[in-house]
PDB file of C-alpha atoms in Angstrom:
ATOM      1  CA  MET A1251     -12.764  18.838 -36.925  1.00  0.00           C
ATOM      2  CA  THR A1252     -10.240  21.309 -35.775  1.00  0.00           C
ATOM      3  CA  GLY A1253      -9.577  24.035 -38.353  1.00  0.00           C
ATOM      4  CA  VAL A1254     -12.842  24.247 -39.912  1.00  0.00           C
ATOM      5  CA  ASP A1255     -14.007  27.738 -41.406  1.00  0.00           C
ATOM      6  CA  MET A1256     -17.052  28.243 -39.028  1.00  0.00           C
ATOM      7  CA  ARG A1257     -18.170  31.415 -41.235  1.00  0.00           C
ATOM      8  CA  LYS A1258     -19.698  28.871 -44.089  1.00  0.00           C
ATOM      9  CA  TYR A1259     -22.006  27.278 -41.779  1.00  0.00           C
ATOM     10  CA  PRO A1260     -24.992  29.057 -40.253  1.00  0.00           C
ATOM     11  CA  THR A1261     -24.904  29.895 -36.657  1.00  0.00           C
ATOM     12  CA  GLU A1262     -28.327  29.433 -35.429  1.00  0.00           C
ATOM     13  CA  MET A1263     -31.213  26.922 -36.490  1.00  0.00           C
ATOM     14  CA  SER A1264     -33.313  28.758 -39.385  1.00  0.00           C
ATOM     15  CA  GLU A1265     -37.414  29.162 -38.983  1.00  0.00           C
ATOM     16  CA  ALA A1266     -37.582  27.047 -41.805  1.00  0.00           C
ATOM     17  CA  GLU A1267     -35.528  24.185 -40.022  1.00  0.00           C
ATOM     18  CA  ARG A1268     -37.855  24.943 -36.666  1.00  0.00           C
ATOM     19  CA  TYR A1269     -41.034  24.558 -38.837  1.00  0.00           C
ATOM     20  CA  LEU A1270     -40.483  21.613 -40.431  1.00  0.00           C
ATOM     21  CA  PHE A1271     -38.879  19.898 -37.132  1.00  0.00           C
ATOM     22  CA  ASP A1272     -41.990  21.102 -35.258  1.00  0.00           C
ATOM     23  CA  LEU A1273     -44.167  20.042 -38.133  1.00  0.00           C
ATOM     24  CA  ASN A1274     -42.942  16.356 -38.609  1.00  0.00           C
ATOM     25  CA  GLY A1275     -40.615  15.171 -36.131  1.00  0.00           C
ATOM     26  CA  TYR A1276     -37.397  15.307 -38.245  1.00  0.00           C
ATOM     27  CA  ILE A1277     -35.773  16.915 -40.711  1.00  0.00           C
ATOM     28  CA  ILE A1278     -33.154  16.192 -43.456  1.00  0.00           C
ATOM     29  CA  ILE A1279     -30.005  18.026 -43.242  1.00  0.00           C
ATOM     30  CA  ARG A1280     -28.234  17.308 -46.936  1.00  0.00           C
ATOM     31  CA  ASN A1281     -24.645  17.272 -47.489  1.00  0.00           C
ATOM     32  CA  VAL A1282     -23.087  17.065 -44.181  1.00  0.00           C
ATOM     33  CA  LEU A1283     -20.476  14.784 -44.825  1.00  0.00           C
ATOM     34  CA  THR A1284     -18.433  15.193 -48.218  1.00  0.00           C
ATOM     35  CA  PRO A1285     -18.080  12.651 -50.911  1.00  0.00           C
ATOM     36  CA  GLU A1286     -14.451  12.340 -49.686  1.00  0.00           C
ATOM     37  CA  GLU A1287     -15.658  11.854 -45.858  1.00  0.00           C
ATOM     38  CA  VAL A1288     -18.310   9.499 -47.079  1.00  0.00           C
ATOM     39  CA  GLU A1289     -15.364   7.431 -48.745  1.00  0.00           C
ATOM     40  CA  GLU A1290     -13.398   7.542 -45.448  1.00  0.00           C
ATOM     41  CA  CYS A1291     -16.093   5.967 -43.283  1.00  0.00           C
ATOM     42  CA  HIS A1292     -16.645   3.284 -45.803  1.00  0.00           C
ATOM     43  CA  SER A1293     -13.103   2.256 -45.534  1.00  0.00           C
ATOM     44  CA  ALA A1294     -13.091   2.465 -42.007  1.00  0.00           C
ATOM     45  CA  ILE A1295     -16.281  -0.014 -41.859  1.00  0.00           C
ATOM     46  CA  ASP A1296     -14.365  -2.368 -44.574  1.00  0.00           C
ATOM     47  CA  ALA A1297     -11.755  -2.833 -42.156  1.00  0.00           C
ATOM     48  CA  HIS A1298     -13.631  -3.724 -39.406  1.00  0.00           C
ATOM     49  CA  VAL A1299     -16.481  -5.373 -41.219  1.00  0.00           C
ATOM     50  CA  ASN A1300     -16.208  -9.030 -40.084  1.00  0.00           C
ATOM     51  CA  ASP A1301     -16.676  -7.430 -36.413  1.00  0.00           C
ATOM     52  CA  ALA A1302     -20.085  -6.908 -36.973  1.00  0.00           C
ATOM     53  CA  VAL A1303     -22.755  -9.071 -35.074  1.00  0.00           C
ATOM     54  CA  ALA A1304     -25.676 -10.422 -36.691  1.00  0.00           C
ATOM     55  CA  ARG A1305     -29.163 -10.248 -35.179  1.00  0.00           C
ATOM     56  CA  SER A1306     -29.923 -13.760 -36.070  1.00  0.00           C
ATOM     57  CA  ASP A1307     -31.694 -15.045 -33.115  1.00  0.00           C
ATOM     58  CA  ALA A1308     -35.179 -14.936 -32.933  1.00  0.00           C
ATOM     59  CA  SER A1309     -35.437 -12.851 -29.966  1.00  0.00           C
ATOM     60  CA  LEU A1310     -33.275 -10.319 -31.458  1.00  0.00           C
ATOM     61  CA  ARG A1311     -35.611  -9.720 -34.375  1.00  0.00           C
ATOM     62  CA  ASN A1312     -37.079  -6.319 -34.625  1.00  0.00           C
ATOM     63  CA  ALA A1313     -40.008  -7.230 -37.498  1.00  0.00           C
ATOM     64  CA  VAL A1314     -42.978  -9.736 -37.958  1.00  0.00           C
ATOM     65  CA  LYS A1315     -41.951 -12.054 -40.435  1.00  0.00           C
ATOM     66  CA  GLY A1316     -44.293 -11.343 -43.706  1.00  0.00           C
ATOM     67  CA  SER A1317     -44.747  -7.526 -43.111  1.00  0.00           C
ATOM     68  CA  PRO A1318     -42.902  -4.823 -44.980  1.00  0.00           C
ATOM     69  CA  MET A1319     -40.429  -4.274 -42.140  1.00  0.00           C
ATOM     70  CA  TYR A1320     -39.147  -7.395 -42.301  1.00  0.00           C
ATOM     71  CA  GLY A1321     -38.102  -7.660 -45.638  1.00  0.00           C
ATOM     72  CA  SER A1322     -36.918 -11.406 -47.162  1.00  0.00           C
ATOM     73  CA  GLY A1323     -35.145 -12.202 -43.737  1.00  0.00           C
ATOM     74  CA  PRO A1324     -31.382 -11.827 -43.673  1.00  0.00           C
ATOM     75  CA  PRO A1325     -31.131 -10.270 -40.237  1.00  0.00           C
ATOM     76  CA  ARG A1326     -29.598  -6.519 -39.657  1.00  0.00           C
ATOM     77  CA  LEU A1327     -25.772  -6.310 -38.712  1.00  0.00           C
ATOM     78  CA  ASP A1328     -24.629  -4.249 -35.874  1.00  0.00           C
ATOM     79  CA  LEU A1329     -21.208  -2.911 -35.910  1.00  0.00           C
ATOM     80  CA  GLY A1330     -19.936  -1.039 -32.864  1.00  0.00           C
ATOM     81  CA  GLY A1331     -16.261   0.537 -32.144  1.00  0.00           C
ATOM     82  CA  ILE A1332     -16.793   3.210 -34.603  1.00  0.00           C
ATOM     83  CA  MET A1333     -15.659   5.791 -31.957  1.00  0.00           C
ATOM     84  CA  GLU A1334     -12.575   3.541 -31.199  1.00  0.00           C
ATOM     85  CA  TRP A1335     -10.509   2.819 -34.383  1.00  0.00           C
ATOM     86  CA  GLY A1336      -8.079   5.370 -34.079  1.00  0.00           C
ATOM     87  CA  ASP A1337      -6.926   8.931 -35.408  1.00  0.00           C
ATOM     88  CA  VAL A1338      -7.447   8.055 -39.237  1.00  0.00           C
ATOM     89  CA  GLN A1339     -11.027   5.565 -38.975  1.00  0.00           C
ATOM     90  CA  SER A1340     -12.474   7.046 -36.559  1.00  0.00           C
ATOM     91  CA  ARG A1341     -11.960  10.993 -37.737  1.00  0.00           C
ATOM     92  CA  VAL A1342     -15.388  11.411 -39.456  1.00  0.00           C
ATOM     93  CA  PHE A1343     -17.745   9.416 -36.848  1.00  0.00           C
ATOM     94  CA  LYS A1344     -15.899  11.606 -34.204  1.00  0.00           C
ATOM     95  CA  SER A1345     -16.576  15.050 -36.102  1.00  0.00           C
ATOM     96  CA  ILE A1346     -20.490  14.566 -35.841  1.00  0.00           C
ATOM     97  CA  LEU A1347     -20.083  15.260 -32.281  1.00  0.00           C
ATOM     98  CA  ALA A1348     -19.764  18.907 -32.985  1.00  0.00           C
ATOM     99  CA  HIS A1349     -20.002  19.281 -36.583  1.00  0.00           C
ATOM    100  CA  PRO A1350     -20.607  22.951 -37.604  1.00  0.00           C
ATOM    101  CA  ARG A1351     -23.509  22.087 -39.849  1.00  0.00           C
ATOM    102  CA  LEU A1352     -25.423  20.541 -36.953  1.00  0.00           C
ATOM    103  CA  LEU A1353     -24.429  22.475 -34.184  1.00  0.00           C
ATOM    104  CA  PRO A1354     -27.061  24.997 -34.424  1.00  0.00           C
ATOM    105  CA  LEU A1355     -29.721  22.114 -34.643  1.00  0.00           C
ATOM    106  CA  PHE A1356     -28.097  20.444 -31.443  1.00  0.00           C
ATOM    107  CA  HIS A1357     -28.519  23.649 -29.743  1.00  0.00           C
ATOM    108  CA  GLY A1358     -31.720  24.181 -31.080  1.00  0.00           C
ATOM    109  CA  LEU A1359     -33.223  20.968 -30.357  1.00  0.00           C
ATOM    110  CA  LEU A1360     -31.294  20.162 -27.224  1.00  0.00           C
ATOM    111  CA  GLY A1361     -30.192  23.121 -25.773  1.00  0.00           C
ATOM    112  CA  LYS A1362     -26.388  24.644 -25.026  1.00  0.00           C
ATOM    113  CA  GLY A1363     -24.584  21.873 -23.207  1.00  0.00           C
ATOM    114  CA  TYR A1364     -26.116  18.972 -25.377  1.00  0.00           C
ATOM    115  CA  ARG A1365     -24.269  15.491 -24.545  1.00  0.00           C
ATOM    116  CA  LEU A1366     -24.248  12.152 -26.489  1.00  0.00           C
ATOM    117  CA  ASP A1367     -26.410   9.470 -24.802  1.00  0.00           C
ATOM    118  CA  HIS A1368     -25.857   6.552 -26.651  1.00  0.00           C
ATOM    119  CA  ILE A1369     -22.572   4.495 -27.771  1.00  0.00           C
ATOM    120  CA  PRO A1370     -22.665   5.448 -31.740  1.00  0.00           C
ATOM    121  CA  PHE A1371     -22.963   2.458 -34.110  1.00  0.00           C
ATOM    122  CA  VAL A1372     -23.034   1.532 -38.024  1.00  0.00           C
ATOM    123  CA  LEU A1373     -26.474  -0.537 -38.937  1.00  0.00           C
ATOM    124  CA  MET A1374     -25.741  -2.728 -42.145  1.00  0.00           C
ATOM    125  CA  ASN A1375     -28.443  -4.563 -44.348  1.00  0.00           C
ATOM    126  CA  ASN A1376     -27.868  -6.438 -47.312  1.00  0.00           C
ATOM    127  CA  LYS A1377     -30.452  -6.816 -49.808  1.00  0.00           C
ATOM    128  CA  GLY A1378     -33.353  -8.071 -48.299  1.00  0.00           C
ATOM    129  CA  GLY A1379     -32.420  -7.300 -44.843  1.00  0.00           C
ATOM    130  CA  GLU A1380     -34.654  -6.861 -41.883  1.00  0.00           C
ATOM    131  CA  GLY A1381     -35.688  -3.314 -40.852  1.00  0.00           C
ATOM    132  CA  PHE A1382     -37.352  -2.585 -37.510  1.00  0.00           C
ATOM    133  CA  GLN A1383     -41.119  -2.400 -36.659  1.00  0.00           C
ATOM    134  CA  LEU A1384     -42.647   1.073 -35.789  1.00  0.00           C
ATOM    135  CA  HIS A1385     -41.665   1.815 -32.083  1.00  0.00           C
ATOM    136  CA  GLY A1386     -41.167   4.880 -29.925  1.00  0.00           C
ATOM    137  CA  GLY A1387     -43.589   7.986 -29.653  1.00  0.00           C
ATOM    138  CA  THR A1388     -43.936  10.297 -26.802  1.00  0.00           C
ATOM    139  CA  VAL A1389     -47.294   8.535 -26.117  1.00  0.00           C
ATOM    140  CA  ASP A1390     -46.001   4.841 -26.622  1.00  0.00           C
ATOM    141  CA  CYS A1391     -47.110   3.649 -30.023  1.00  0.00           C
ATOM    142  CA  THR A1392     -47.951   0.078 -28.865  1.00  0.00           C
ATOM    143  CA  SER A1393     -48.634   0.488 -24.954  1.00  0.00           C
ATOM    144  CA  GLY A1394     -50.771   4.203 -25.367  1.00  0.00           C
ATOM    145  CA  GLU A1395     -48.637   5.276 -22.172  1.00  0.00           C
ATOM    146  CA  TYR A1396     -47.101   8.398 -21.825  1.00  0.00           C
ATOM    147  CA  ASN A1397     -43.404   8.359 -22.388  1.00  0.00           C
ATOM    148  CA  SER A1398     -41.411  10.937 -20.521  1.00  0.00           C
ATOM    149  CA  ASN A1399     -38.105   9.612 -21.418  1.00  0.00           C
ATOM    150  CA  LEU A1400     -39.167  10.845 -25.126  1.00  0.00           C
ATOM    151  CA  ALA A1401     -40.677  13.942 -24.427  1.00  0.00           C
ATOM    152  CA  TYR A1402     -41.102  16.944 -27.062  1.00  0.00           C
ATOM    153  CA  THR A1403     -42.039  20.393 -25.924  1.00  0.00           C
ATOM    154  CA  CYS A1404     -42.010  23.795 -27.663  1.00  0.00           C
ATOM    155  CA  HIS A1405     -42.593  26.461 -25.632  1.00  0.00           C
ATOM    156  CA  ASN A1406     -42.511  30.309 -26.337  1.00  0.00           C
ATOM    157  CA  GLY A1407     -40.494  29.057 -30.119  1.00  0.00           C
ATOM    158  CA  SER A1408     -38.244  27.096 -28.008  1.00  0.00           C
ATOM    159  CA  ILE A1409     -37.990  23.370 -29.048  1.00  0.00           C
ATOM    160  CA  ARG A1410     -36.731  20.806 -26.610  1.00  0.00           C
ATOM    161  CA  SER A1411     -36.312  16.961 -27.253  1.00  0.00           C
ATOM    162  CA  ALA A1412     -35.493  14.495 -24.423  1.00  0.00           C
ATOM    163  CA  LEU A1413     -33.680  12.363 -26.885  1.00  0.00           C
ATOM    164  CA  LEU A1414     -32.763  13.349 -30.128  1.00  0.00           C
ATOM    165  CA  GLY A1415     -31.698  10.404 -32.868  1.00  0.00           C
ATOM    166  CA  CYS A1416     -28.753  11.342 -35.692  1.00  0.00           C
ATOM    167  CA  ASN A1417     -28.963   9.061 -38.495  1.00  0.00           C
ATOM    168  CA  VAL A1418     -25.782   9.514 -40.817  1.00  0.00           C
ATOM    169  CA  MET A1419     -26.550   8.438 -43.997  1.00  0.00           C
ATOM    170  CA  LEU A1420     -23.301   6.452 -45.689  1.00  0.00           C
ATOM    171  CA  VAL A1421     -25.236   5.501 -48.778  1.00  0.00           C
ATOM    172  CA  ASP A1422     -28.183   6.119 -51.125  1.00  0.00           C
ATOM    173  CA  HIS A1423     -31.814   5.527 -49.640  1.00  0.00           C
ATOM    174  CA  ASN A1424     -33.742   5.958 -52.723  1.00  0.00           C
ATOM    175  CA  PRO A1425     -37.641   5.802 -52.951  1.00  0.00           C
ATOM    176  CA  GLY A1426     -38.666   2.485 -52.486  1.00  0.00           C
ATOM    177  CA  ASP A1427     -35.228   1.258 -50.931  1.00  0.00           C
ATOM    178  CA  GLY A1428     -36.234   0.681 -47.432  1.00  0.00           C
ATOM    179  CA  GLY A1429     -34.500   1.495 -44.568  1.00  0.00           C
ATOM    180  CA  PHE A1430     -35.378   4.618 -42.033  1.00  0.00           C
ATOM    181  CA  CYS A1431     -38.953   5.393 -42.210  1.00  0.00           C
ATOM    182  CA  VAL A1432     -41.250   7.713 -39.860  1.00  0.00           C
ATOM    183  CA  VAL A1433     -44.880   8.602 -39.039  1.00  0.00           C
ATOM    184  CA  PRO A1434     -44.621  12.624 -39.725  1.00  0.00           C
ATOM    185  CA  GLY A1435     -45.946  14.356 -36.997  1.00  0.00           C
ATOM    186  CA  SER A1436     -46.280  11.517 -34.475  1.00  0.00           C
ATOM    187  CA  HIS A1437     -44.035  13.123 -32.110  1.00  0.00           C
ATOM    188  CA  LYS A1438     -47.807  15.089 -31.174  1.00  0.00           C
ATOM    189  CA  SER A1439     -49.937  12.152 -31.212  1.00  0.00           C
ATOM    190  CA  ASN A1440     -52.299  11.425 -28.139  1.00  0.00           C
ATOM    191  CA  PHE A1441     -53.151   7.659 -28.775  1.00  0.00           C
ATOM    192  CA  LYS A1442     -51.338   4.535 -29.561  1.00  0.00           C
ATOM    193  CA  MET A1443     -51.555   3.387 -33.013  1.00  0.00           C
ATOM    194  CA  PRO A1444     -54.312   1.513 -34.384  1.00  0.00           C
ATOM    195  CA  PRO A1445     -53.564  -2.693 -35.005  1.00  0.00           C
ATOM    196  CA  GLY A1446     -51.603  -3.446 -37.592  1.00  0.00           C
ATOM    197  CA  MET A1447     -49.868  -0.138 -38.001  1.00  0.00           C
ATOM    198  CA  VAL A1448     -46.507  -0.646 -36.130  1.00  0.00           C
ATOM    199  CA  ASP A1449     -45.957  -3.756 -38.863  1.00  0.00           C
ATOM    200  CA  GLY A1450     -46.750  -1.708 -41.598  1.00  0.00           C
ATOM    201  CA  VAL A1451     -49.663  -3.957 -42.752  1.00  0.00           C
ATOM    202  CA  ALA A1452     -52.035  -1.099 -42.059  1.00  0.00           C
ATOM    203  CA  HIS A1453     -52.526   2.443 -42.802  1.00  0.00           C
ATOM    204  CA  SER A1454     -49.053   2.273 -44.333  1.00  0.00           C
ATOM    205  CA  GLU A1455     -49.913   5.245 -46.598  1.00  0.00           C
ATOM    206  CA  TYR A1456     -48.899   7.186 -43.265  1.00  0.00           C
ATOM    207  CA  ILE A1457     -45.553   5.877 -43.497  1.00  0.00           C
ATOM    208  CA  ILE A1458     -42.879   7.487 -44.946  1.00  0.00           C
ATOM    209  CA  GLN A1459     -39.503   6.059 -46.185  1.00  0.00           C
ATOM    210  CA  PRO A1460     -37.692   9.837 -46.561  1.00  0.00           C
ATOM    211  CA  ALA A1461     -34.999   9.553 -50.052  1.00  0.00           C
ATOM    212  CA  THR A1462     -31.900  10.583 -48.700  1.00  0.00           C
ATOM    213  CA  LYS A1463     -28.396  10.730 -50.257  1.00  0.00           C
ATOM    214  CA  ALA A1464     -24.847   9.483 -48.687  1.00  0.00           C
ATOM    215  CA  GLY A1465     -23.459  12.477 -46.799  1.00  0.00           C
ATOM    216  CA  ASP A1466     -27.116  13.613 -45.818  1.00  0.00           C
ATOM    217  CA  VAL A1467     -28.071  13.281 -42.203  1.00  0.00           C
ATOM    218  CA  VAL A1468     -31.645  12.862 -40.543  1.00  0.00           C
ATOM    219  CA  LEU A1469     -32.321  14.167 -37.112  1.00  0.00           C
ATOM    220  CA  PHE A1470     -35.611  12.950 -35.469  1.00  0.00           C
ATOM    221  CA  SER A1471     -37.177  13.169 -32.151  1.00  0.00           C
ATOM    222  CA  GLU A1472     -37.423   9.829 -30.213  1.00  0.00           C
ATOM    223  CA  GLY A1473     -40.463  11.092 -29.505  1.00  0.00           C
ATOM    224  CA  THR A1474     -41.528  10.607 -33.156  1.00  0.00           C
ATOM    225  CA  VAL A1475     -42.798   7.120 -34.295  1.00  0.00           C
ATOM    226  CA  HIS A1476     -39.931   5.639 -36.347  1.00  0.00           C
ATOM    227  CA  GLY A1477     -39.045   2.233 -37.740  1.00  0.00           C
ATOM    228  CA  ALA A1478     -37.130   1.080 -40.869  1.00  0.00           C
ATOM    229  CA  MET A1479     -38.603  -0.893 -44.067  1.00  0.00           C
ATOM    230  CA  GLY A1480     -36.870  -4.396 -45.313  1.00  0.00           C
ATOM    231  CA  TRP A1481     -33.758  -3.314 -47.494  1.00  0.00           C
ATOM    232  CA  GLN A1482     -34.571  -3.573 -51.125  1.00  0.00           C
ATOM    233  CA  SER A1483     -31.347  -2.286 -52.743  1.00  0.00           C
ATOM    234  CA  ASP A1484     -28.496  -4.479 -54.125  1.00  0.00           C
ATOM    235  CA  GLN A1485     -25.920  -1.753 -52.539  1.00  0.00           C
ATOM    236  CA  GLN A1486     -25.391  -2.703 -48.557  1.00  0.00           C
ATOM    237  CA  ARG A1487     -27.402  -0.364 -46.483  1.00  0.00           C
ATOM    238  CA  ARG A1488     -25.197   1.456 -44.133  1.00  0.00           C
ATOM    239  CA  CYS A1489     -25.742   4.298 -41.668  1.00  0.00           C
ATOM    240  CA  ALA A1490     -24.330   5.518 -38.720  1.00  0.00           C
ATOM    241  CA  LEU A1491     -26.536   6.610 -35.448  1.00  0.00           C
ATOM    242  CA  TYR A1492     -25.981   8.568 -32.880  1.00  0.00           C
ATOM    243  CA  ARG A1493     -28.464   9.642 -30.145  1.00  0.00           C
ATOM    244  CA  PHE A1494     -27.991  12.824 -28.279  1.00  0.00           C
ATOM    245  CA  ALA A1495     -30.176  14.382 -24.901  1.00  0.00           C
ATOM    246  CA  PRO A1496     -29.973  17.753 -23.331  1.00  0.00           C
ATOM    247  CA  ALA A1497     -27.515  18.635 -20.850  1.00  0.00           C
ATOM    248  CA  THR A1498     -29.307  17.195 -17.715  1.00  0.00           C
ATOM    249  CA  MET A1499     -31.182  14.472 -19.226  1.00  0.00           C
ATOM    250  CA  ALA A1500     -29.825  10.863 -19.897  1.00  0.00           C
ATOM    251  CA  TYR A1501     -31.907   7.849 -21.319  1.00  0.00           C
ATOM    252  CA  GLY A1502     -28.576   5.344 -21.709  1.00  0.00           C
ATOM    253  CA  ARG A1503     -25.920   4.884 -19.332  1.00  0.00           C
ATOM    254  CA  SER A1504     -22.832   4.259 -21.287  1.00  0.00           C
ATOM    255  CA  TYR A1505     -21.037   7.119 -19.677  1.00  0.00           C
ATOM    256  CA  PHE A1506     -20.596   4.712 -16.387  1.00  0.00           C
ATOM    257  CA  GLN A1507     -17.683   3.436 -18.290  1.00  0.00           C
ATOM    258  CA  GLY A1508     -18.302   1.460 -21.242  1.00  0.00           C
ATOM    259  CA  ASP A1509     -18.260  -1.863 -19.756  1.00  0.00           C
ATOM    260  CA  GLY A1510     -21.132  -1.036 -17.965  1.00  0.00           C
ATOM    261  CA  THR A1511     -19.536  -1.128 -14.213  1.00  0.00           C
ATOM    262  CA  THR A1512     -18.078   2.006 -11.898  1.00  0.00           C
ATOM    263  CA  HIS A1513     -14.485   2.785 -10.714  1.00  0.00           C
ATOM    264  CA  ASP A1514     -14.676   4.979  -7.724  1.00  0.00           C
ATOM    265  CA  ASN A1515     -17.762   6.699  -9.178  1.00  0.00           C
ATOM    266  CA  ALA A1516     -16.233   8.002 -12.371  1.00  0.00           C
ATOM    267  CA  THR A1517     -18.085   9.031 -15.425  1.00  0.00           C
ATOM    268  CA  LEU A1518     -16.349   7.962 -18.100  1.00  0.00           C
ATOM    269  CA  TRP A1519     -17.194   6.744 -21.849  1.00  0.00           C
ATOM    270  CA  PRO A1520     -14.429   4.045 -23.212  1.00  0.00           C
ATOM    271  CA  SER A1521     -11.090   5.530 -23.122  1.00  0.00           C
ATOM    272  CA  LYS A1522     -10.543   5.643 -26.982  1.00  0.00           C
ATOM    273  CA  PHE A1523     -13.573   7.950 -27.330  1.00  0.00           C
ATOM    274  CA  TYR A1524     -11.470  10.727 -25.793  1.00  0.00           C
ATOM    275  CA  ASP A1525      -8.498  10.497 -28.563  1.00  0.00           C
ATOM    276  CA  ASN A1526      -7.788  13.131 -30.527  1.00  0.00           C
ATOM    277  CA  LEU A1527     -10.905  15.221 -29.591  1.00  0.00           C
ATOM    278  CA  SER A1528     -11.486  18.884 -30.060  1.00  0.00           C
ATOM    279  CA  GLU A1529     -12.691  20.683 -26.946  1.00  0.00           C
ATOM    280  CA  ALA A1530     -15.934  21.078 -28.439  1.00  0.00           C
ATOM    281  CA  GLN A1531     -16.087  17.169 -29.283  1.00  0.00           C
ATOM    282  CA  LYS A1532     -14.901  16.281 -25.549  1.00  0.00           C
ATOM    283  CA  ALA A1533     -17.737  18.857 -24.501  1.00  0.00           C
ATOM    284  CA  VAL A1534     -20.101  16.551 -25.640  1.00  0.00           C
ATOM    285  CA  LEU A1535     -19.232  13.822 -23.860  1.00  0.00           C
ATOM    286  CA  GLU A1536     -19.886  15.000 -20.833  1.00  0.00           C
ATOM    287  CA  PRO A1537     -22.305  13.080 -18.168  1.00  0.00           C
ATOM    288  CA  PRO A1538     -25.638  15.005 -17.210  1.00  0.00           C
ATOM    289  CA  TYR A1539     -26.056  17.901 -14.878  1.00  0.00           C
ATOM    290  CA  ALA A1540     -26.706  21.532 -15.345  1.00  0.00           C
ATOM    291  CA  ASN A1541     -25.228  24.050 -17.350  1.00  0.00           C
ATOM    292  CA  ARG A1542     -24.330  26.468 -14.373  1.00  0.00           C
ATOM    293  CA  LEU A1543     -22.547  23.679 -12.493  1.00  0.00           C
ATOM    294  CA  ASP A1544     -19.391  24.218 -14.788  1.00  0.00           C
ATOM    295  CA  ARG A1545     -20.617  22.718 -17.520  1.00  0.00           C
ATOM    296  CA  PRO A1546     -18.562  23.205 -20.742  1.00  0.00           C
ATOM    297  CA  ASN A1547     -20.964  24.783 -23.449  1.00  0.00           C
ATOM    298  CA  ILE A1548     -19.748  25.371 -27.197  1.00  0.00           C
ATOM    299  CA  LEU A1549     -19.746  28.613 -28.678  1.00  0.00           C
ATOM    300  CA  GLU A1550     -20.966  29.814 -32.209  1.00  0.00           C
ATOM    301  CA  ASP A1551     -17.290  29.807 -33.575  1.00  0.00           C
ATOM    302  CA  GLY A1552     -16.670  26.326 -32.337  1.00  0.00           C
ATOM    303  CA  GLY A1553     -14.735  27.391 -28.924  1.00  0.00           C
ATOM    304  CA  VAL A1554     -15.882  26.597 -25.917  1.00  0.00           C
ATOM    305  CA  GLU A1555     -16.797  28.251 -22.470  1.00  0.00           C
ATOM    306  CA  ILE A1556     -17.355  27.062 -19.286  1.00  0.00           C
ATOM    307  CA  THR A1557     -20.652  28.290 -17.587  1.00  0.00           C
ATOM    308  CA  GLN A1558     -20.664  28.553 -13.712  1.00  0.00           C
ATOM    309  CA  ARG A1559     -21.822  30.276 -10.955  1.00  0.00           C
ATOM    310  CA  SER A1560     -20.104  33.022  -9.159  1.00  0.00           C
ATOM    311  CA  GLU A1561     -16.622  32.300  -7.129  1.00  0.00           C
ATOM    312  CA  ARG A1562     -18.327  33.291  -3.872  1.00  0.00           C
ATOM    313  CA  LYS A1563     -21.787  30.730  -4.333  1.00  0.00           C
ATOM    314  CA  ARG A1564     -19.006  28.051  -5.162  1.00  0.00           C
ATOM    315  CA  GLN A1565     -17.169  28.645  -2.388  1.00  0.00           C
ATOM    316  CA  HIS A1566     -20.343  28.747   0.160  1.00  0.00           C
ATOM    317  CA  ASP A1567     -21.519  24.995  -1.584  1.00  0.00           C
ATOM    318  CA  LYS A1568     -17.585  24.058  -0.419  1.00  0.00           C
ATOM    319  CA  GLU A1569     -18.056  25.388   3.351  1.00  0.00           C
ATOM    320  CA  VAL A1570     -21.863  23.724   3.310  1.00  0.00           C
ATOM    321  CA  PHE A1571     -21.227  20.670   1.890  1.00  0.00           C
ATOM    322  CA  LYS A1572     -17.754  19.525   1.979  1.00  0.00           C
ATOM    323  CA  THR A1573     -17.288  19.078  -1.442  1.00  0.00           C
ATOM    324  CA  LYS A1574     -17.574  21.181  -4.994  1.00  0.00           C
ATOM    325  CA  TYR A1575     -20.639  20.301  -6.048  1.00  0.00           C
ATOM    326  CA  PHE A1576     -24.062  19.851  -4.295  1.00  0.00           C
TER     327      PHE A1576
END
């Protein structure tokens, strides 16, 4: 989003946003995308819709038949490639990486130097389409085991989520439509869920489907138990899902090149990800490593600053380890 006037956006996560996220484990940010940007996304999706892959096989189904998450049977459709469709069709999808409205929340929830962790994609459902059984939790909602990969902490007013989901809503999700659902506050739960709850057949009054409009963004800790209800609207459900992590953390491994292989120890996303990115957007594609080791950090004004140790310390490392970084 080059040329954006950063002055019309907040530069820090507000006290209200901090409170609501810490309370619930998720937050809705309204009107992140304009109606024109939403339409750009739909046009791009329409051009590639035949590439969507249905989760038809029994082993790919995400919900138990007959449960509220299952819908009436049609499988979910997954569409990849949204970062690789060229200057026009990928523009809005790439803008999410360092969107000025989201930047203070990314910094407030992940810290400076936050990074993209998974390859983004679009989820689609036709009417009756399958949702997703409840999953996640800092304490796994099914096994009851502590899940450090999805940890959530808040110390001295500083929130950190080990993995942050970012759902960009491209159609309205009205009450009762289905789609993304969440158990508010479950990022702080110490126990697994009681029988039947992960399928929505027990204690369903505690499972919330937030009402959102096209252009809204839902940020949620992956440590907050979440899923999706079967889709009930006549309009095709469409949302773009991203996941971000703090500078030193990784859950996914897509940055080891898009085909899952490594070449000369390269750490690169698929090459088309990098086309026409701003410096701030490029910074979000860095692999995991500490800020002090020459990591580009996005500033409040959207610029980028390299954080590093003194020249003498860097030279000492070279002398000791015979390489730039230890």
